Structures are given as structure tokens and as C-alpha cells.
PDB file of N, CA and C in Angstrom:
ATOM      1  N   TRP S   1       0.850  -1.173   0.000  1.00  0.00           N
ATOM      2  CA  TRP S   1       0.000   0.000   0.000  1.00  0.00           C
ATOM      3  C   TRP S   1       0.891   1.230   0.000  1.00  0.00           C
ATOM      4  N   PHE S   2       0.695   2.128  -0.950  1.00  0.00           N
ATOM      5  CA  PHE S   2       1.497   3.340  -1.019  1.00  0.00           C
ATOM      6  C   PHE S   2       0.698   4.437  -1.720  1.00  0.00           C
ATOM      7  N   PHE S   3       1.115   5.673  -1.500  1.00  0.00           N
ATOM      8  CA  PHE S   3       0.476   6.832  -2.111  1.00  0.00           C
ATOM      9  C   PHE S   3       1.351   7.367  -3.233  1.00  0.00           C
ATOM     10  N   ASN S   4       0.741   7.773  -4.320  1.00  0.00           N
ATOM     11  CA  ASN S   4       1.430   8.496  -5.393  1.00  0.00           C
ATOM     12  C   ASN S   4       0.943   9.926  -5.380  1.00  0.00           C
ATOM     13  N   ARG S   5       1.802  10.838  -5.774  1.00  0.00           N
ATOM     14  CA  ARG S   5       1.403  12.238  -5.862  1.00  0.00           C
ATOM     15  C   ARG S   5       1.245  12.677  -7.313  1.00  0.00           C
ATOM     16  N   ALA S   6       1.913  12.010  -8.208  1.00  0.00           N
ATOM     17  CA  ALA S   6       1.840  12.341  -9.630  1.00  0.00           C
ATOM     18  C   ALA S   6       1.688  11.045 -10.419  1.00  0.00           C
ATOM     19  N   GLY S   7       1.212  11.167 -11.636  1.00  0.00           N
ATOM     20  CA  GLY S   7       1.025   9.965 -12.424  1.00  0.00           C
ATOM     21  C   GLY S   7       0.972  10.253 -13.905  1.00  0.00           C
ATOM     22  N   TYR S   8       0.566   9.251 -14.642  1.00  0.00           N
ATOM     23  CA  TYR S   8       0.459   9.356 -16.087  1.00  0.00           C
ATOM     24  C   TYR S   8      -0.718   8.506 -16.541  1.00  0.00           C
ATOM     25  N   LEU S   9      -0.805   8.216 -17.806  1.00  0.00           N
ATOM     26  CA  LEU S   9      -1.960   7.550 -18.392  1.00  0.00           C
ATOM     27  C   LEU S   9      -2.320   6.223 -17.719  1.00  0.00           C
ATOM     28  N   ASN S  10      -1.356   5.396 -17.407  1.00  0.00           N
ATOM     29  CA  ASN S  10      -1.632   4.071 -16.843  1.00  0.00           C
ATOM     30  C   ASN S  10      -1.533   3.999 -15.325  1.00  0.00           C
ATOM     31  N   THR S  11      -1.469   5.115 -14.654  1.00  0.00           N
ATOM     32  CA  THR S  11      -1.323   5.121 -13.199  1.00  0.00           C
ATOM     33  C   THR S  11      -2.411   4.329 -12.476  1.00  0.00           C
ATOM     34  N   PRO S  12      -3.692   4.419 -12.847  1.00  0.00           N
ATOM     35  CA  PRO S  12      -4.706   3.657 -12.110  1.00  0.00           C
ATOM     36  C   PRO S  12      -4.442   2.149 -12.081  1.00  0.00           C
ATOM     37  N   GLY S  13      -3.768   1.624 -13.061  1.00  0.00           N
ATOM     38  CA  GLY S  13      -3.473   0.200 -13.097  1.00  0.00           C
ATOM     39  C   GLY S  13      -2.320  -0.223 -12.203  1.00  0.00           C
ATOM     40  N   TYR S  14      -1.477   0.730 -11.799  1.00  0.00           N
ATOM     41  CA  TYR S  14      -0.279   0.406 -11.026  1.00  0.00           C
ATOM     42  C   TYR S  14      -0.269   1.009  -9.621  1.00  0.00           C
ATOM     43  N   SER S  15      -1.141   1.915  -9.332  1.00  0.00           N
ATOM     44  CA  SER S  15      -1.128   2.627  -8.053  1.00  0.00           C
ATOM     45  C   SER S  15      -2.258   2.153  -7.145  1.00  0.00           C
ATOM     46  N   THR S  16      -1.993   2.149  -5.847  1.00  0.00           N
ATOM     47  CA  THR S  16      -3.047   1.788  -4.903  1.00  0.00           C
ATOM     48  C   THR S  16      -3.836   3.005  -4.423  1.00  0.00           C
ATOM     49  N   ALA S  17      -3.201   4.157  -4.360  1.00  0.00           N
ATOM     50  CA  ALA S  17      -3.883   5.361  -3.875  1.00  0.00           C
ATOM     51  C   ALA S  17      -3.184   6.605  -4.411  1.00  0.00           C
ATOM     52  N   MET S  18      -3.937   7.687  -4.503  1.00  0.00           N
ATOM     53  CA  MET S  18      -3.397   8.958  -4.979  1.00  0.00           C
ATOM     54  C   MET S  18      -3.512   9.990  -3.873  1.00  0.00           C
ATOM     55  N   TRP S  19      -2.436  10.738  -3.657  1.00  0.00           N
ATOM     56  CA  TRP S  19      -2.424  11.812  -2.667  1.00  0.00           C
ATOM     57  C   TRP S  19      -2.468  13.125  -3.416  1.00  0.00           C
ATOM     58  N   LEU S  20      -3.328  14.040  -2.975  1.00  0.00           N
ATOM     59  CA  LEU S  20      -3.556  15.285  -3.702  1.00  0.00           C
ATOM     60  C   LEU S  20      -2.506  16.354  -3.457  1.00  0.00           C
ATOM     61  N   GLY S  21      -1.635  16.183  -2.503  1.00  0.00           N
ATOM     62  CA  GLY S  21      -0.617  17.194  -2.232  1.00  0.00           C
ATOM     63  C   GLY S  21      -1.002  18.063  -1.045  1.00  0.00           C
ATOM     64  N   ASP S  22      -0.373  19.209  -0.943  1.00  0.00           N
ATOM     65  CA  ASP S  22      -0.545  20.092   0.210  1.00  0.00           C
ATOM     66  C   ASP S  22      -1.473  21.259  -0.109  1.00  0.00           C
ATOM     67  N   GLN S  23      -2.670  21.231   0.444  1.00  0.00           N
ATOM     68  CA  GLN S  23      -3.586  22.363   0.301  1.00  0.00           C
ATOM     69  C   GLN S  23      -3.421  23.297   1.499  1.00  0.00           C
ATOM     70  N   ASN S  24      -3.793  24.547   1.296  1.00  0.00           N
ATOM     71  CA  ASN S  24      -3.786  25.509   2.397  1.00  0.00           C
ATOM     72  C   ASN S  24      -4.951  25.247   3.337  1.00  0.00           C
ATOM     73  N   VAL S  25      -4.883  25.838   4.519  1.00  0.00           N
ATOM     74  CA  VAL S  25      -5.935  25.670   5.524  1.00  0.00           C
ATOM     75  C   VAL S  25      -6.998  26.750   5.347  1.00  0.00           C
ATOM     76  N   THR S  26      -7.519  26.857   4.129  1.00  0.00           N
ATOM     77  CA  THR S  26      -8.495  27.891   3.811  1.00  0.00           C
ATOM     78  C   THR S  26      -9.660  27.286   3.047  1.00  0.00           C
ATOM     79  N   TRP S  27     -10.642  28.126   2.803  1.00  0.00           N
ATOM     80  CA  TRP S  27     -11.774  27.770   1.956  1.00  0.00           C
ATOM     81  C   TRP S  27     -11.499  28.207   0.518  1.00  0.00           C
ATOM     82  N   GLY S  28     -10.255  28.571   0.216  1.00  0.00           N
ATOM     83  CA  GLY S  28      -9.885  29.111  -1.091  1.00  0.00           C
ATOM     84  C   GLY S  28     -10.187  28.155  -2.240  1.00  0.00           C
ATOM     85  N   GLU S  29     -10.714  28.723  -3.307  1.00  0.00           N
ATOM     86  CA  GLU S  29     -11.113  27.949  -4.492  1.00  0.00           C
ATOM     87  C   GLU S  29      -9.924  27.250  -5.155  1.00  0.00           C
ATOM     88  N   ASN S  30      -8.764  27.895  -5.162  1.00  0.00           N
ATOM     89  CA  ASN S  30      -7.617  27.349  -5.893  1.00  0.00           C
ATOM     90  C   ASN S  30      -6.660  26.521  -5.057  1.00  0.00           C
ATOM     91  N   ASP S  31      -6.671  26.644  -3.747  1.00  0.00           N
ATOM     92  CA  ASP S  31      -5.728  25.879  -2.934  1.00  0.00           C
ATOM     93  C   ASP S  31      -6.249  25.634  -1.525  1.00  0.00           C
ATOM     94  N   GLY S  32      -7.513  25.316  -1.401  1.00  0.00           N
ATOM     95  CA  GLY S  32      -8.104  25.015  -0.108  1.00  0.00           C
ATOM     96  C   GLY S  32      -8.993  23.790  -0.223  1.00  0.00           C
ATOM     97  N   LEU S  33      -9.989  23.704   0.632  1.00  0.00           N
ATOM     98  CA  LEU S  33     -10.907  22.558   0.613  1.00  0.00           C
ATOM     99  C   LEU S  33     -11.587  22.362  -0.736  1.00  0.00           C
ATOM    100  N   PRO S  34     -12.091  23.403  -1.404  1.00  0.00           N
ATOM    101  CA  PRO S  34     -12.720  23.173  -2.714  1.00  0.00           C
ATOM    102  C   PRO S  34     -11.773  22.547  -3.739  1.00  0.00           C
ATOM    103  N   SER S  35     -10.496  22.893  -3.685  1.00  0.00           N
ATOM    104  CA  SER S  35      -9.550  22.290  -4.634  1.00  0.00           C
ATOM    105  C   SER S  35      -9.330  20.813  -4.328  1.00  0.00           C
ATOM    106  N   ALA S  36      -9.386  20.440  -3.055  1.00  0.00           N
ATOM    107  CA  ALA S  36      -9.257  19.022  -2.696  1.00  0.00           C
ATOM    108  C   ALA S  36     -10.455  18.229  -3.208  1.00  0.00           C
ATOM    109  N   ILE S  37     -11.635  18.802  -3.098  1.00  0.00           N
ATOM    110  CA  ILE S  37     -12.837  18.120  -3.591  1.00  0.00           C
ATOM    111  C   ILE S  37     -12.759  17.934  -5.100  1.00  0.00           C
ATOM    112  N   LYS S  38     -12.343  18.978  -5.810  1.00  0.00           N
ATOM    113  CA  LYS S  38     -12.183  18.872  -7.268  1.00  0.00           C
ATOM    114  C   LYS S  38     -11.156  17.808  -7.627  1.00  0.00           C
ATOM    115  N   GLY S  39     -10.059  17.762  -6.904  1.00  0.00           N
ATOM    116  CA  GLY S  39      -9.020  16.778  -7.167  1.00  0.00           C
ATOM    117  C   GLY S  39      -9.497  15.356  -6.947  1.00  0.00           C
ATOM    118  N   MET S  40     -10.263  15.144  -5.878  1.00  0.00           N
ATOM    119  CA  MET S  40     -10.778  13.803  -5.602  1.00  0.00           C
ATOM    120  C   MET S  40     -11.795  13.374  -6.658  1.00  0.00           C
ATOM    121  N   LEU S  41     -12.658  14.282  -7.056  1.00  0.00           N
ATOM    122  CA  LEU S  41     -13.632  13.950  -8.104  1.00  0.00           C
ATOM    123  C   LEU S  41     -12.942  13.673  -9.436  1.00  0.00           C
ATOM    124  N   SER S  42     -11.973  14.504  -9.790  1.00  0.00           N
ATOM    125  CA  SER S  42     -11.242  14.301 -11.045  1.00  0.00           C
ATOM    126  C   SER S  42     -10.497  12.975 -11.028  1.00  0.00           C
ATOM    127  N   GLY S  43      -9.882  12.657  -9.897  1.00  0.00           N
ATOM    128  CA  GLY S  43      -9.181  11.389  -9.778  1.00  0.00           C
ATOM    129  C   GLY S  43     -10.126  10.210  -9.917  1.00  0.00           C
ATOM    130  N   GLY S  44     -11.299  10.308  -9.296  1.00  0.00           N
ATOM    131  CA  GLY S  44     -12.286   9.239  -9.410  1.00  0.00           C
ATOM    132  C   GLY S  44     -12.761   9.037 -10.835  1.00  0.00           C
ATOM    133  N   PHE S  45     -13.007  10.130 -11.537  1.00  0.00           N
ATOM    134  CA  PHE S  45     -13.424  10.031 -12.938  1.00  0.00           C
ATOM    135  C   PHE S  45     -12.306   9.484 -13.827  1.00  0.00           C
ATOM    136  N   SER S  46     -11.057   9.635 -13.378  1.00  0.00           N
ATOM    137  CA  SER S  46      -9.916   9.150 -14.153  1.00  0.00           C
ATOM    138  C   SER S  46      -9.557   7.705 -13.837  1.00  0.00           C
ATOM    139  N   GLY S  47     -10.282   7.085 -12.919  1.00  0.00           N
ATOM    140  CA  GLY S  47     -10.034   5.691 -12.588  1.00  0.00           C
ATOM    141  C   GLY S  47      -9.249   5.464 -11.315  1.00  0.00           C
ATOM    142  N   LEU S  48      -8.905   6.526 -10.599  1.00  0.00           N
ATOM    143  CA  LEU S  48      -8.194   6.381  -9.329  1.00  0.00           C
ATOM    144  C   LEU S  48      -9.225   6.237  -8.214  1.00  0.00           C
ATOM    145  N   ALA S  49      -9.456   5.018  -7.790  1.00  0.00           N
ATOM    146  CA  ALA S  49     -10.550   4.741  -6.863  1.00  0.00           C
ATOM    147  C   ALA S  49     -10.313   5.315  -5.466  1.00  0.00           C
ATOM    148  N   ILE S  50      -9.082   5.364  -5.014  1.00  0.00           N
ATOM    149  CA  ILE S  50      -8.781   5.843  -3.666  1.00  0.00           C
ATOM    150  C   ILE S  50      -7.950   7.103  -3.773  1.00  0.00           C
ATOM    151  N   ASN S  51      -8.497   8.213  -3.271  1.00  0.00           N
ATOM    152  CA  ASN S  51      -7.817   9.507  -3.253  1.00  0.00           C
ATOM    153  C   ASN S  51      -7.697   9.973  -1.819  1.00  0.00           C
ATOM    154  N   HIS S  52      -6.684  10.778  -1.538  1.00  0.00           N
ATOM    155  CA  HIS S  52      -6.449  11.252  -0.176  1.00  0.00           C
ATOM    156  C   HIS S  52      -5.976  12.704  -0.201  1.00  0.00           C
ATOM    157  N   SER S  53      -6.477  13.483   0.733  1.00  0.00           N
ATOM    158  CA  SER S  53      -5.934  14.819   0.957  1.00  0.00           C
ATOM    159  C   SER S  53      -5.683  14.968   2.452  1.00  0.00           C
ATOM    160  N   ASP S  54      -4.810  15.896   2.808  1.00  0.00           N
ATOM    161  CA  ASP S  54      -4.522  16.119   4.225  1.00  0.00           C
ATOM    162  C   ASP S  54      -5.741  16.746   4.887  1.00  0.00           C
ATOM    163  N   ILE S  55      -6.289  16.085   5.893  1.00  0.00           N
ATOM    164  CA  ILE S  55      -7.484  16.597   6.568  1.00  0.00           C
ATOM    165  C   ILE S  55      -7.157  17.924   7.240  1.00  0.00           C
ATOM    166  N   GLY S  56      -7.904  18.931   6.893  1.00  0.00           N
ATOM    167  CA  GLY S  56      -7.709  20.250   7.474  1.00  0.00           C
ATOM    168  C   GLY S  56      -6.664  21.083   6.764  1.00  0.00           C
ATOM    169  N   GLY S  57      -6.093  20.573   5.694  1.00  0.00           N
ATOM    170  CA  GLY S  57      -5.024  21.297   5.007  1.00  0.00           C
ATOM    171  C   GLY S  57      -3.677  20.907   5.566  1.00  0.00           C
ATOM    172  N   TYR S  58      -2.631  21.448   4.977  1.00  0.00           N
ATOM    173  CA  TYR S  58      -1.272  21.017   5.318  1.00  0.00           C
ATOM    174  C   TYR S  58      -0.741  21.631   6.604  1.00  0.00           C
ATOM    175  N   THR S  59      -0.848  22.912   6.741  1.00  0.00           N
ATOM    176  CA  THR S  59      -0.243  23.552   7.907  1.00  0.00           C
ATOM    177  C   THR S  59      -1.058  24.762   8.345  1.00  0.00           C
ATOM    178  N   SER S  60      -0.960  25.080   9.601  1.00  0.00           N
ATOM    179  CA  SER S  60      -1.647  26.240  10.158  1.00  0.00           C
ATOM    180  C   SER S  60      -0.583  27.203  10.672  1.00  0.00           C
ATOM    181  N   VAL S  61      -0.594  28.435  10.180  1.00  0.00           N
ATOM    182  CA  VAL S  61       0.444  29.408  10.520  1.00  0.00           C
ATOM    183  C   VAL S  61      -0.204  30.636  11.136  1.00  0.00           C
ATOM    184  N   SER S  62       0.279  31.012  12.295  1.00  0.00           N
ATOM    185  CA  SER S  62      -0.149  32.260  12.905  1.00  0.00           C
ATOM    186  C   SER S  62       1.105  33.093  13.131  1.00  0.00           C
ATOM    187  N   ASN S  63       1.337  34.046  12.245  1.00  0.00           N
ATOM    188  CA  ASN S  63       2.550  34.829  12.250  1.00  0.00           C
ATOM    189  C   ASN S  63       2.163  36.303  12.157  1.00  0.00           C
ATOM    190  N   PRO S  64       2.751  37.170  12.963  1.00  0.00           N
ATOM    191  CA  PRO S  64       2.400  38.595  12.895  1.00  0.00           C
ATOM    192  C   PRO S  64       2.578  39.202  11.504  1.00  0.00           C
ATOM    193  N   PHE S  65       3.643  38.829  10.777  1.00  0.00           N
ATOM    194  CA  PHE S  65       3.846  39.358   9.432  1.00  0.00           C
ATOM    195  C   PHE S  65       2.731  38.897   8.494  1.00  0.00           C
ATOM    196  N   VAL S  66       2.341  37.648   8.638  1.00  0.00           N
ATOM    197  CA  VAL S  66       1.281  37.108   7.791  1.00  0.00           C
ATOM    198  C   VAL S  66      -0.026  37.849   8.053  1.00  0.00           C
ATOM    199  N   LYS S  67      -0.288  38.201   9.306  1.00  0.00           N
ATOM    200  CA  LYS S  67      -1.518  38.936   9.637  1.00  0.00           C
ATOM    201  C   LYS S  67      -1.506  40.335   9.030  1.00  0.00           C
ATOM    202  N   ILE S  68      -0.333  40.943   8.922  1.00  0.00           N
ATOM    203  CA  ILE S  68      -0.235  42.275   8.318  1.00  0.00           C
ATOM    204  C   ILE S  68      -0.662  42.214   6.849  1.00  0.00           C
ATOM    205  N   THR S  69      -0.289  41.148   6.174  1.00  0.00           N
ATOM    206  CA  THR S  69      -0.633  41.003   4.762  1.00  0.00           C
ATOM    207  C   THR S  69      -2.044  40.459   4.562  1.00  0.00           C
ATOM    208  N   ARG S  70      -2.772  40.270   5.652  1.00  0.00           N
ATOM    209  CA  ARG S  70      -4.161  39.784   5.639  1.00  0.00           C
ATOM    210  C   ARG S  70      -4.290  38.388   5.037  1.00  0.00           C
ATOM    211  N   ARG S  71      -3.252  37.578   5.194  1.00  0.00           N
ATOM    212  CA  ARG S  71      -3.279  36.202   4.706  1.00  0.00           C
ATOM    213  C   ARG S  71      -2.998  35.280   5.886  1.00  0.00           C
ATOM    214  N   ASP S  72      -3.885  35.254   6.846  1.00  0.00           N
ATOM    215  CA  ASP S  72      -3.702  34.443   8.040  1.00  0.00           C
ATOM    216  C   ASP S  72      -4.144  33.016   7.747  1.00  0.00           C
ATOM    217  N   PHE S  73      -3.232  32.069   7.864  1.00  0.00           N
ATOM    218  CA  PHE S  73      -3.537  30.679   7.574  1.00  0.00           C
ATOM    219  C   PHE S  73      -3.738  29.894   8.861  1.00  0.00           C
ATOM    220  N   VAL S  74      -4.795  30.215   9.566  1.00  0.00           N
ATOM    221  CA  VAL S  74      -5.126  29.501  10.794  1.00  0.00           C
ATOM    222  C   VAL S  74      -6.382  28.676  10.523  1.00  0.00           C
ATOM    223  N   ARG S  75      -6.285  27.397  10.770  1.00  0.00           N
ATOM    224  CA  ARG S  75      -7.386  26.471  10.493  1.00  0.00           C
ATOM    225  C   ARG S  75      -8.545  26.734  11.458  1.00  0.00           C
ATOM    226  N   SER S  76      -9.735  26.884  10.907  1.00  0.00           N
ATOM    227  CA  SER S  76     -10.918  27.059  11.746  1.00  0.00           C
ATOM    228  C   SER S  76     -11.504  25.690  12.097  1.00  0.00           C
ATOM    229  N   LYS S  77     -12.270  25.643  13.171  1.00  0.00           N
ATOM    230  CA  LYS S  77     -12.919  24.390  13.571  1.00  0.00           C
ATOM    231  C   LYS S  77     -13.893  23.922  12.499  1.00  0.00           C
ATOM    232  N   GLU S  78     -14.604  24.863  11.899  1.00  0.00           N
ATOM    233  CA  GLU S  78     -15.570  24.524  10.854  1.00  0.00           C
ATOM    234  C   GLU S  78     -14.885  23.884   9.648  1.00  0.00           C
ATOM    235  N   LEU S  79     -13.761  24.454   9.223  1.00  0.00           N
ATOM    236  CA  LEU S  79     -13.020  23.892   8.094  1.00  0.00           C
ATOM    237  C   LEU S  79     -12.535  22.480   8.410  1.00  0.00           C
ATOM    238  N   LEU S  80     -12.007  22.272   9.597  1.00  0.00           N
ATOM    239  CA  LEU S  80     -11.528  20.949   9.988  1.00  0.00           C
ATOM    240  C   LEU S  80     -12.668  19.926   9.988  1.00  0.00           C
ATOM    241  N   LYS S  81     -13.810  20.300  10.521  1.00  0.00           N
ATOM    242  CA  LYS S  81     -14.961  19.387  10.543  1.00  0.00           C
ATOM    243  C   LYS S  81     -15.427  19.039   9.135  1.00  0.00           C
ATOM    244  N   ARG S  82     -15.515  20.018   8.269  1.00  0.00           N
ATOM    245  CA  ARG S  82     -15.970  19.777   6.890  1.00  0.00           C
ATOM    246  C   ARG S  82     -14.967  18.916   6.126  1.00  0.00           C
ATOM    247  N   TRP S  83     -13.680  19.152   6.372  1.00  0.00           N
ATOM    248  CA  TRP S  83     -12.657  18.377   5.678  1.00  0.00           C
ATOM    249  C   TRP S  83     -12.686  16.920   6.156  1.00  0.00           C
ATOM    250  N   MET S  84     -12.961  16.697   7.435  1.00  0.00           N
ATOM    251  CA  MET S  84     -13.103  15.333   7.947  1.00  0.00           C
ATOM    252  C   MET S  84     -14.288  14.636   7.284  1.00  0.00           C
ATOM    253  N   GLU S  85     -15.372  15.359   7.099  1.00  0.00           N
ATOM    254  CA  GLU S  85     -16.533  14.778   6.426  1.00  0.00           C
ATOM    255  C   GLU S  85     -16.207  14.379   4.988  1.00  0.00           C
ATOM    256  N   VAL S  86     -15.471  15.222   4.299  1.00  0.00           N
ATOM    257  CA  VAL S  86     -15.102  14.936   2.909  1.00  0.00           C
ATOM    258  C   VAL S  86     -14.215  13.700   2.836  1.00  0.00           C
ATOM    259  N   ASN S  87     -13.215  13.613   3.699  1.00  0.00           N
ATOM    260  CA  ASN S  87     -12.265  12.512   3.633  1.00  0.00           C
ATOM    261  C   ASN S  87     -12.791  11.214   4.242  1.00  0.00           C
ATOM    262  N   ALA S  88     -13.913  11.263   4.907  1.00  0.00           N
ATOM    263  CA  ALA S  88     -14.473  10.026   5.466  1.00  0.00           C
ATOM    264  C   ALA S  88     -14.956   9.095   4.360  1.00  0.00           C
ATOM    265  N   PHE S  89     -15.260   9.646   3.213  1.00  0.00           N
ATOM    266  CA  PHE S  89     -15.772   8.816   2.122  1.00  0.00           C
ATOM    267  C   PHE S  89     -14.883   8.934   0.930  1.00  0.00           C
TER     268      PHE S  89
END
């Protein structure tokens, strides 16, 4: 049993599971929970039966400089709960 992060045309025949990579701890369309859902659906349609993303996103950062730029990456309880629901199935 192993995870792949990248693949090619015949990957579903040789891989046991696909890992989606590192998403941010946000609701962001391009790199948050919605992107993980899109990745899992796309993988399923491509023949990858088992997909995985990091529950709650990859990392949570609370840094004063980050707060100045208004890009605070702190995981909310709601996001964590929703991500657990997504990855349960």
C-alpha cells in the first residue's frame, strides 16, 4: 500500500492510492478545501478509486507578518470538521 502524488496515463493500473498534495488551511477555491474536492472527483473520474488529501489542510500558521498582509492561515474548527466529512468517504 502506497500513495502516489503524480502519475500518467496508466497510473490507475499500477497505483493503490493517490495523494492530492498540500492544500492551504483555507476555503480558497484554488488551494483550499474546494480544490481538494475537485481533485478527488477528477481522480475518481480518471479511474483512481482511492484519493487522499490532508485533513484540514497542510499547515496552520499564525505569524504577525502574515496577519499584516491579511493572509492568516489559521485552520478554523468549521473547516476541519468539513474536511473530515469529505475525507471520510
